[in-house]
Amino acid sequence: MVVSRTDPAEDAAPATGSPVTLRVNGTEHTLRTDHRVTLLDLLREHLHLTGPKKGCDHGQCGACTVLLDGRRANSCLLLAVAHDGAEVVTVEGLAATAPGGGPHPLQRAFLRRDAFQCGFCTPGQLCSAVGALAEAAAGHPSAVTPAAALAEPGRPVEPTAPEIRERLSGNLCRCGAYPAIVRAVADTVAEGVAEAGADRVAAPGVEADAAAAPSSGGGPV
């Protein structure tokens, strides 16, 4: 004898979407999205913020970099539903974080140093640079941080040219604008306008070191 189920809840298909609330560039958005949608696709296709770019879609090029709760992240690797309630800043919102309004200091430095060519990777480069400077200011070491600096946990790391190149090595530029990118980030540091209240720190030797950076695309900064 076959007994059929009568409870509708047992026969109901599993939910494939959930409501998500994100604060993006200072504005709160609540929308229902499929569980499989990445943060990058939500930003581009649902909120029409096309600054973050879909390059490799595998977290390898950095073109999709945004700031997630103050830390840089590859948005192509993140499921939007996993970050309900998060604060997101894309390149479109960087100006709002700048002291005194107007373009972010890094945006001005990129223009001044001509630190781009086609511009496809630039939004990710900018967001990554903001995050990298904040990490250095908070004392987070990189693979090239001198051992002496590790003796004092939490001490700000001086963002020299080698530090800048290492910290931005996950952001590729096929046009090969790496030397100008390093100079632009160093300019921002020297002007004392690094993100997250970083102290005014000079970056000695950046001009000479940046000149030795890779001059063709496809390699790390």
PDB file of C-alpha atoms in Angstrom:
ATOM      1  CA  MET A   1       0.000   0.000   0.000  1.00  0.00           C
ATOM      2  CA  VAL A   2       1.310   3.429  -1.009  1.00  0.00           C
ATOM      3  CA  VAL A   3       0.765   6.296   1.395  1.00  0.00           C
ATOM      4  CA  SER A   4       0.910   9.776  -0.153  1.00  0.00           C
ATOM      5  CA  ARG A   5       2.256  12.754   1.716  1.00  0.00           C
ATOM      6  CA  THR A   6      -0.308  15.332   2.705  1.00  0.00           C
ATOM      7  CA  ASP A   7       1.924  17.880   4.396  1.00  0.00           C
ATOM      8  CA  PRO A   8       2.605  20.636   1.798  1.00  0.00           C
ATOM      9  CA  ALA A   9       5.764  21.603   3.648  1.00  0.00           C
ATOM     10  CA  GLU A  10       7.265  18.191   2.962  1.00  0.00           C
ATOM     11  CA  ASP A  11       6.611  18.487  -0.774  1.00  0.00           C
ATOM     12  CA  ALA A  12       7.724  22.079  -1.098  1.00  0.00           C
ATOM     13  CA  ALA A  13      10.848  22.662  -3.162  1.00  0.00           C
ATOM     14  CA  PRO A  14      13.842  23.985  -1.244  1.00  0.00           C
ATOM     15  CA  ALA A  15      14.287  27.736  -1.376  1.00  0.00           C
ATOM     16  CA  THR A  16      16.800  28.873  -3.975  1.00  0.00           C
ATOM     17  CA  GLY A  17      16.943  32.504  -2.894  1.00  0.00           C
ATOM     18  CA  SER A  18      17.068  34.618   0.246  1.00  0.00           C
ATOM     19  CA  PRO A  19      16.756  38.291   1.126  1.00  0.00           C
ATOM     20  CA  VAL A  20      20.091  40.042   1.500  1.00  0.00           C
ATOM     21  CA  THR A  21      20.805  43.454   2.969  1.00  0.00           C
ATOM     22  CA  LEU A  22      24.056  45.187   2.075  1.00  0.00           C
ATOM     23  CA  ARG A  23      25.246  48.710   2.744  1.00  0.00           C
ATOM     24  CA  VAL A  24      26.970  49.638  -0.513  1.00  0.00           C
ATOM     25  CA  ASN A  25      28.822  52.941  -0.799  1.00  0.00           C
ATOM     26  CA  GLY A  26      26.844  54.295   2.126  1.00  0.00           C
ATOM     27  CA  THR A  27      23.403  53.258   0.848  1.00  0.00           C
ATOM     28  CA  GLU A  28      21.480  50.289   2.249  1.00  0.00           C
ATOM     29  CA  HIS A  29      20.040  47.850  -0.270  1.00  0.00           C
ATOM     30  CA  THR A  30      17.722  44.924   0.491  1.00  0.00           C
ATOM     31  CA  LEU A  31      16.932  42.497  -2.306  1.00  0.00           C
ATOM     32  CA  ARG A  32      16.132  38.862  -2.800  1.00  0.00           C
ATOM     33  CA  THR A  33      18.858  37.014  -4.645  1.00  0.00           C
ATOM     34  CA  ASP A  34      19.649  33.492  -5.735  1.00  0.00           C
ATOM     35  CA  HIS A  35      21.972  31.634  -3.394  1.00  0.00           C
ATOM     36  CA  ARG A  36      24.431  31.117  -6.247  1.00  0.00           C
ATOM     37  CA  VAL A  37      24.874  34.806  -7.095  1.00  0.00           C
ATOM     38  CA  THR A  38      28.314  36.184  -6.321  1.00  0.00           C
ATOM     39  CA  LEU A  39      28.850  39.564  -4.738  1.00  0.00           C
ATOM     40  CA  LEU A  40      30.398  40.723  -8.021  1.00  0.00           C
ATOM     41  CA  ASP A  41      27.319  39.781 -10.047  1.00  0.00           C
ATOM     42  CA  LEU A  42      25.018  41.336  -7.476  1.00  0.00           C
ATOM     43  CA  LEU A  43      26.929  44.609  -7.647  1.00  0.00           C
ATOM     44  CA  ARG A  44      27.086  44.667 -11.441  1.00  0.00           C
ATOM     45  CA  GLU A  45      23.812  43.081 -12.534  1.00  0.00           C
ATOM     46  CA  HIS A  46      21.456  44.038  -9.709  1.00  0.00           C
ATOM     47  CA  LEU A  47      22.853  47.329  -8.373  1.00  0.00           C
ATOM     48  CA  HIS A  48      24.367  48.438 -11.716  1.00  0.00           C
ATOM     49  CA  LEU A  49      27.730  49.299 -10.174  1.00  0.00           C
ATOM     50  CA  THR A  50      30.044  48.383 -13.026  1.00  0.00           C
ATOM     51  CA  GLY A  51      33.290  49.612 -11.463  1.00  0.00           C
ATOM     52  CA  PRO A  52      34.253  46.136 -10.207  1.00  0.00           C
ATOM     53  CA  LYS A  53      35.193  44.169 -13.317  1.00  0.00           C
ATOM     54  CA  LYS A  54      34.721  40.508 -14.180  1.00  0.00           C
ATOM     55  CA  GLY A  55      38.134  39.530 -15.483  1.00  0.00           C
ATOM     56  CA  CYS A  56      39.179  35.967 -14.757  1.00  0.00           C
ATOM     57  CA  ASP A  57      36.164  35.117 -12.528  1.00  0.00           C
ATOM     58  CA  HIS A  58      38.549  32.883 -10.548  1.00  0.00           C
ATOM     59  CA  GLY A  59      40.048  35.346  -8.042  1.00  0.00           C
ATOM     60  CA  GLN A  60      43.360  35.473  -9.897  1.00  0.00           C
ATOM     61  CA  CYS A  61      43.450  38.922 -11.560  1.00  0.00           C
ATOM     62  CA  GLY A  62      42.117  41.307  -8.896  1.00  0.00           C
ATOM     63  CA  ALA A  63      39.902  43.316 -11.279  1.00  0.00           C
ATOM     64  CA  CYS A  64      36.865  42.624  -9.077  1.00  0.00           C
ATOM     65  CA  THR A  65      38.458  43.870  -5.833  1.00  0.00           C
ATOM     66  CA  VAL A  66      36.166  45.769  -3.442  1.00  0.00           C
ATOM     67  CA  LEU A  67      36.373  46.711   0.218  1.00  0.00           C
ATOM     68  CA  LEU A  68      34.251  44.382   2.350  1.00  0.00           C
ATOM     69  CA  ASP A  69      33.817  45.566   5.936  1.00  0.00           C
ATOM     70  CA  GLY A  70      36.976  47.617   5.441  1.00  0.00           C
ATOM     71  CA  ARG A  71      39.126  44.833   4.019  1.00  0.00           C
ATOM     72  CA  ARG A  72      39.878  44.196   0.353  1.00  0.00           C
ATOM     73  CA  ALA A  73      38.282  41.127  -1.160  1.00  0.00           C
ATOM     74  CA  ASN A  74      37.824  39.447  -4.537  1.00  0.00           C
ATOM     75  CA  SER A  75      34.094  39.844  -5.042  1.00  0.00           C
ATOM     76  CA  CYS A  76      33.962  37.170  -7.752  1.00  0.00           C
ATOM     77  CA  LEU A  77      34.699  34.501  -5.129  1.00  0.00           C
ATOM     78  CA  LEU A  78      32.120  35.597  -2.551  1.00  0.00           C
ATOM     79  CA  LEU A  79      28.498  34.472  -2.417  1.00  0.00           C
ATOM     80  CA  ALA A  80      26.317  37.495  -1.751  1.00  0.00           C
ATOM     81  CA  VAL A  81      24.022  35.646   0.697  1.00  0.00           C
ATOM     82  CA  ALA A  82      27.020  34.825   2.889  1.00  0.00           C
ATOM     83  CA  HIS A  83      27.610  38.518   3.556  1.00  0.00           C
ATOM     84  CA  ASP A  84      24.195  39.712   4.657  1.00  0.00           C
ATOM     85  CA  GLY A  85      24.616  42.932   6.647  1.00  0.00           C
ATOM     86  CA  ALA A  86      28.084  43.694   5.299  1.00  0.00           C
ATOM     87  CA  GLU A  87      29.482  47.092   4.355  1.00  0.00           C
ATOM     88  CA  VAL A  88      30.790  47.231   0.785  1.00  0.00           C
ATOM     89  CA  VAL A  89      32.755  50.005  -0.889  1.00  0.00           C
ATOM     90  CA  THR A  90      33.387  49.901  -4.631  1.00  0.00           C
ATOM     91  CA  VAL A  91      35.459  52.311  -6.699  1.00  0.00           C
ATOM     92  CA  GLU A  92      32.294  54.378  -7.207  1.00  0.00           C
ATOM     93  CA  GLY A  93      32.187  55.016  -3.450  1.00  0.00           C
ATOM     94  CA  LEU A  94      35.851  55.791  -2.804  1.00  0.00           C
ATOM     95  CA  ALA A  95      35.317  59.529  -3.174  1.00  0.00           C
ATOM     96  CA  ALA A  96      32.861  59.456  -0.260  1.00  0.00           C
ATOM     97  CA  THR A  97      35.664  58.174   1.995  1.00  0.00           C
ATOM     98  CA  ALA A  98      38.107  60.908   0.962  1.00  0.00           C
ATOM     99  CA  PRO A  99      38.985  63.642   3.459  1.00  0.00           C
ATOM    100  CA  GLY A 100      37.285  66.857   2.398  1.00  0.00           C
ATOM    101  CA  GLY A 101      35.277  65.234  -0.394  1.00  0.00           C
ATOM    102  CA  GLY A 102      36.135  65.053  -4.066  1.00  0.00           C
ATOM    103  CA  PRO A 103      38.137  62.244  -5.667  1.00  0.00           C
ATOM    104  CA  HIS A 104      39.981  59.956  -3.288  1.00  0.00           C
ATOM    105  CA  PRO A 105      43.678  60.873  -2.901  1.00  0.00           C
ATOM    106  CA  LEU A 106      44.629  57.633  -4.629  1.00  0.00           C
ATOM    107  CA  GLN A 107      42.366  58.481  -7.564  1.00  0.00           C
ATOM    108  CA  ARG A 108      44.067  61.860  -7.901  1.00  0.00           C
ATOM    109  CA  ALA A 109      47.494  60.227  -7.665  1.00  0.00           C
ATOM    110  CA  PHE A 110      46.607  57.701 -10.377  1.00  0.00           C
ATOM    111  CA  LEU A 111      45.593  60.548 -12.652  1.00  0.00           C
ATOM    112  CA  ARG A 112      48.678  62.580 -11.845  1.00  0.00           C
ATOM    113  CA  ARG A 113      51.023  59.638 -12.413  1.00  0.00           C
ATOM    114  CA  ASP A 114      49.120  58.292 -15.441  1.00  0.00           C
ATOM    115  CA  ALA A 115      48.935  54.960 -13.619  1.00  0.00           C
ATOM    116  CA  PHE A 116      46.650  53.261 -16.136  1.00  0.00           C
ATOM    117  CA  GLN A 117      46.186  52.735 -19.846  1.00  0.00           C
ATOM    118  CA  CYS A 118      43.020  50.849 -20.843  1.00  0.00           C
ATOM    119  CA  GLY A 119      41.598  51.315 -17.317  1.00  0.00           C
ATOM    120  CA  PHE A 120      39.994  47.875 -17.024  1.00  0.00           C
ATOM    121  CA  CYS A 121      42.015  46.905 -13.950  1.00  0.00           C
ATOM    122  CA  THR A 122      42.071  50.389 -12.400  1.00  0.00           C
ATOM    123  CA  PRO A 123      38.994  50.059 -10.119  1.00  0.00           C
ATOM    124  CA  GLY A 124      40.445  46.911  -8.583  1.00  0.00           C
ATOM    125  CA  GLN A 125      43.906  48.470  -8.322  1.00  0.00           C
ATOM    126  CA  LEU A 126      42.468  51.469  -6.462  1.00  0.00           C
ATOM    127  CA  CYS A 127      40.389  49.449  -3.992  1.00  0.00           C
ATOM    128  CA  SER A 128      43.279  47.078  -3.399  1.00  0.00           C
ATOM    129  CA  ALA A 129      45.672  49.972  -2.784  1.00  0.00           C
ATOM    130  CA  VAL A 130      43.285  51.504  -0.230  1.00  0.00           C
ATOM    131  CA  GLY A 131      43.077  48.167   1.567  1.00  0.00           C
ATOM    132  CA  ALA A 132      46.826  47.572   1.349  1.00  0.00           C
ATOM    133  CA  LEU A 133      47.676  50.939   2.908  1.00  0.00           C
ATOM    134  CA  ALA A 134      45.199  50.314   5.706  1.00  0.00           C
ATOM    135  CA  GLU A 135      46.766  46.904   6.364  1.00  0.00           C
ATOM    136  CA  ALA A 136      50.252  48.399   6.493  1.00  0.00           C
ATOM    137  CA  ALA A 137      49.069  51.163   8.823  1.00  0.00           C
ATOM    138  CA  ALA A 138      47.547  48.533  11.127  1.00  0.00           C
ATOM    139  CA  GLY A 139      50.869  46.698  11.289  1.00  0.00           C
ATOM    140  CA  HIS A 140      49.984  43.665   9.179  1.00  0.00           C
ATOM    141  CA  PRO A 141      53.244  42.365   7.652  1.00  0.00           C
ATOM    142  CA  SER A 142      53.747  41.132   4.100  1.00  0.00           C
ATOM    143  CA  ALA A 143      56.171  38.576   2.675  1.00  0.00           C
ATOM    144  CA  VAL A 144      58.827  41.297   2.279  1.00  0.00           C
ATOM    145  CA  THR A 145      58.419  43.071   5.618  1.00  0.00           C
ATOM    146  CA  PRO A 146      61.833  43.234   7.358  1.00  0.00           C
ATOM    147  CA  ALA A 147      62.242  40.890  10.304  1.00  0.00           C
ATOM    148  CA  ALA A 148      63.071  43.837  12.569  1.00  0.00           C
ATOM    149  CA  ALA A 149      59.605  45.275  11.981  1.00  0.00           C
ATOM    150  CA  LEU A 150      58.004  42.037  13.191  1.00  0.00           C
ATOM    151  CA  ALA A 151      59.491  42.485  16.652  1.00  0.00           C
ATOM    152  CA  GLU A 152      56.827  45.036  17.521  1.00  0.00           C
ATOM    153  CA  PRO A 153      53.381  43.603  16.709  1.00  0.00           C
ATOM    154  CA  GLY A 154      50.943  46.283  15.596  1.00  0.00           C
ATOM    155  CA  ARG A 155      53.632  48.744  14.616  1.00  0.00           C
ATOM    156  CA  PRO A 156      52.803  50.387  11.260  1.00  0.00           C
ATOM    157  CA  VAL A 157      54.738  48.910   8.372  1.00  0.00           C
ATOM    158  CA  GLU A 158      56.530  51.462   6.212  1.00  0.00           C
ATOM    159  CA  PRO A 159      55.024  51.150   2.704  1.00  0.00           C
ATOM    160  CA  THR A 160      58.248  51.232   0.680  1.00  0.00           C
ATOM    161  CA  ALA A 161      58.284  50.366  -3.018  1.00  0.00           C
ATOM    162  CA  PRO A 162      58.980  46.653  -2.347  1.00  0.00           C
ATOM    163  CA  GLU A 163      56.092  46.601   0.167  1.00  0.00           C
ATOM    164  CA  ILE A 164      53.738  48.270  -2.312  1.00  0.00           C
ATOM    165  CA  ARG A 165      54.674  45.867  -5.092  1.00  0.00           C
ATOM    166  CA  GLU A 166      54.245  42.820  -2.862  1.00  0.00           C
ATOM    167  CA  ARG A 167      50.931  43.949  -1.400  1.00  0.00           C
ATOM    168  CA  LEU A 168      49.477  44.711  -4.842  1.00  0.00           C
ATOM    169  CA  SER A 169      50.895  41.594  -6.500  1.00  0.00           C
ATOM    170  CA  GLY A 170      47.413  40.069  -6.709  1.00  0.00           C
ATOM    171  CA  ASN A 171      46.234  42.838  -9.036  1.00  0.00           C
ATOM    172  CA  LEU A 172      47.368  42.305 -12.611  1.00  0.00           C
ATOM    173  CA  CYS A 173      47.717  45.004 -15.264  1.00  0.00           C
ATOM    174  CA  ARG A 174      47.929  43.650 -18.807  1.00  0.00           C
ATOM    175  CA  CYS A 175      48.979  47.109 -20.044  1.00  0.00           C
ATOM    176  CA  GLY A 176      52.064  47.100 -17.813  1.00  0.00           C
ATOM    177  CA  ALA A 177      51.416  50.285 -15.836  1.00  0.00           C
ATOM    178  CA  TYR A 178      53.096  48.823 -12.749  1.00  0.00           C
ATOM    179  CA  PRO A 179      55.872  51.440 -12.264  1.00  0.00           C
ATOM    180  CA  ALA A 180      53.366  54.304 -12.391  1.00  0.00           C
ATOM    181  CA  ILE A 181      50.989  52.444 -10.047  1.00  0.00           C
ATOM    182  CA  VAL A 182      53.772  52.051  -7.471  1.00  0.00           C
ATOM    183  CA  ARG A 183      54.632  55.758  -7.762  1.00  0.00           C
ATOM    184  CA  ALA A 184      50.981  56.774  -7.397  1.00  0.00           C
ATOM    185  CA  VAL A 185      50.529  54.732  -4.219  1.00  0.00           C
ATOM    186  CA  ALA A 186      53.825  56.068  -2.846  1.00  0.00           C
ATOM    187  CA  ASP A 187      52.705  59.640  -3.576  1.00  0.00           C
ATOM    188  CA  THR A 188      49.558  59.053  -1.547  1.00  0.00           C
ATOM    189  CA  VAL A 189      51.587  57.738   1.374  1.00  0.00           C
ATOM    190  CA  ALA A 190      54.042  60.641   1.205  1.00  0.00           C
ATOM    191  CA  GLU A 191      51.171  63.122   1.288  1.00  0.00           C
ATOM    192  CA  GLY A 192      49.951  61.573   4.523  1.00  0.00           C
ATOM    193  CA  VAL A 193      46.484  60.743   3.230  1.00  0.00           C
ATOM    194  CA  ALA A 194      46.549  56.959   3.467  1.00  0.00           C
ATOM    195  CA  GLU A 195      43.250  55.322   4.324  1.00  0.00           C
ATOM    196  CA  ALA A 196      42.192  54.399   7.872  1.00  0.00           C
ATOM    197  CA  GLY A 197      44.115  57.195   9.568  1.00  0.00           C
ATOM    198  CA  ALA A 198      47.568  55.939   8.662  1.00  0.00           C
ATOM    199  CA  ASP A 199      50.383  58.102   9.973  1.00  0.00           C
ATOM    200  CA  ARG A 200      52.279  60.341   7.597  1.00  0.00           C
ATOM    201  CA  VAL A 201      55.029  58.059   6.327  1.00  0.00           C
ATOM    202  CA  ALA A 202      57.519  58.836   3.581  1.00  0.00           C
ATOM    203  CA  ALA A 203      58.490  56.120   1.142  1.00  0.00           C
ATOM    204  CA  PRO A 204      62.203  56.683   0.495  1.00  0.00           C
ATOM    205  CA  GLY A 205      63.675  55.423  -2.729  1.00  0.00           C
ATOM    206  CA  VAL A 206      60.342  54.799  -4.394  1.00  0.00           C
ATOM    207  CA  GLU A 207      61.242  56.654  -7.587  1.00  0.00           C
ATOM    208  CA  ALA A 208      64.314  54.521  -8.137  1.00  0.00           C
ATOM    209  CA  ASP A 209      62.692  51.285  -6.977  1.00  0.00           C
ATOM    210  CA  ALA A 210      59.548  51.822  -9.054  1.00  0.00           C
ATOM    211  CA  ALA A 211      61.666  52.275 -12.164  1.00  0.00           C
ATOM    212  CA  ALA A 212      62.880  48.723 -11.655  1.00  0.00           C
ATOM    213  CA  ALA A 213      59.333  47.329 -11.474  1.00  0.00           C
ATOM    214  CA  PRO A 214      58.083  45.104 -14.338  1.00  0.00           C
ATOM    215  CA  SER A 215      57.333  47.162 -17.437  1.00  0.00           C
ATOM    216  CA  SER A 216      55.134  44.645 -19.234  1.00  0.00           C
ATOM    217  CA  GLY A 217      51.834  43.045 -18.304  1.00  0.00           C
ATOM    218  CA  GLY A 218      51.296  39.560 -16.969  1.00  0.00           C
ATOM    219  CA  GLY A 219      53.562  39.762 -13.932  1.00  0.00           C
ATOM    220  CA  PRO A 220      53.188  40.873 -10.339  1.00  0.00           C
ATOM    221  CA  VAL A 221      53.541  44.485  -9.321  1.00  0.00           C
TER     222      VAL A 221
END
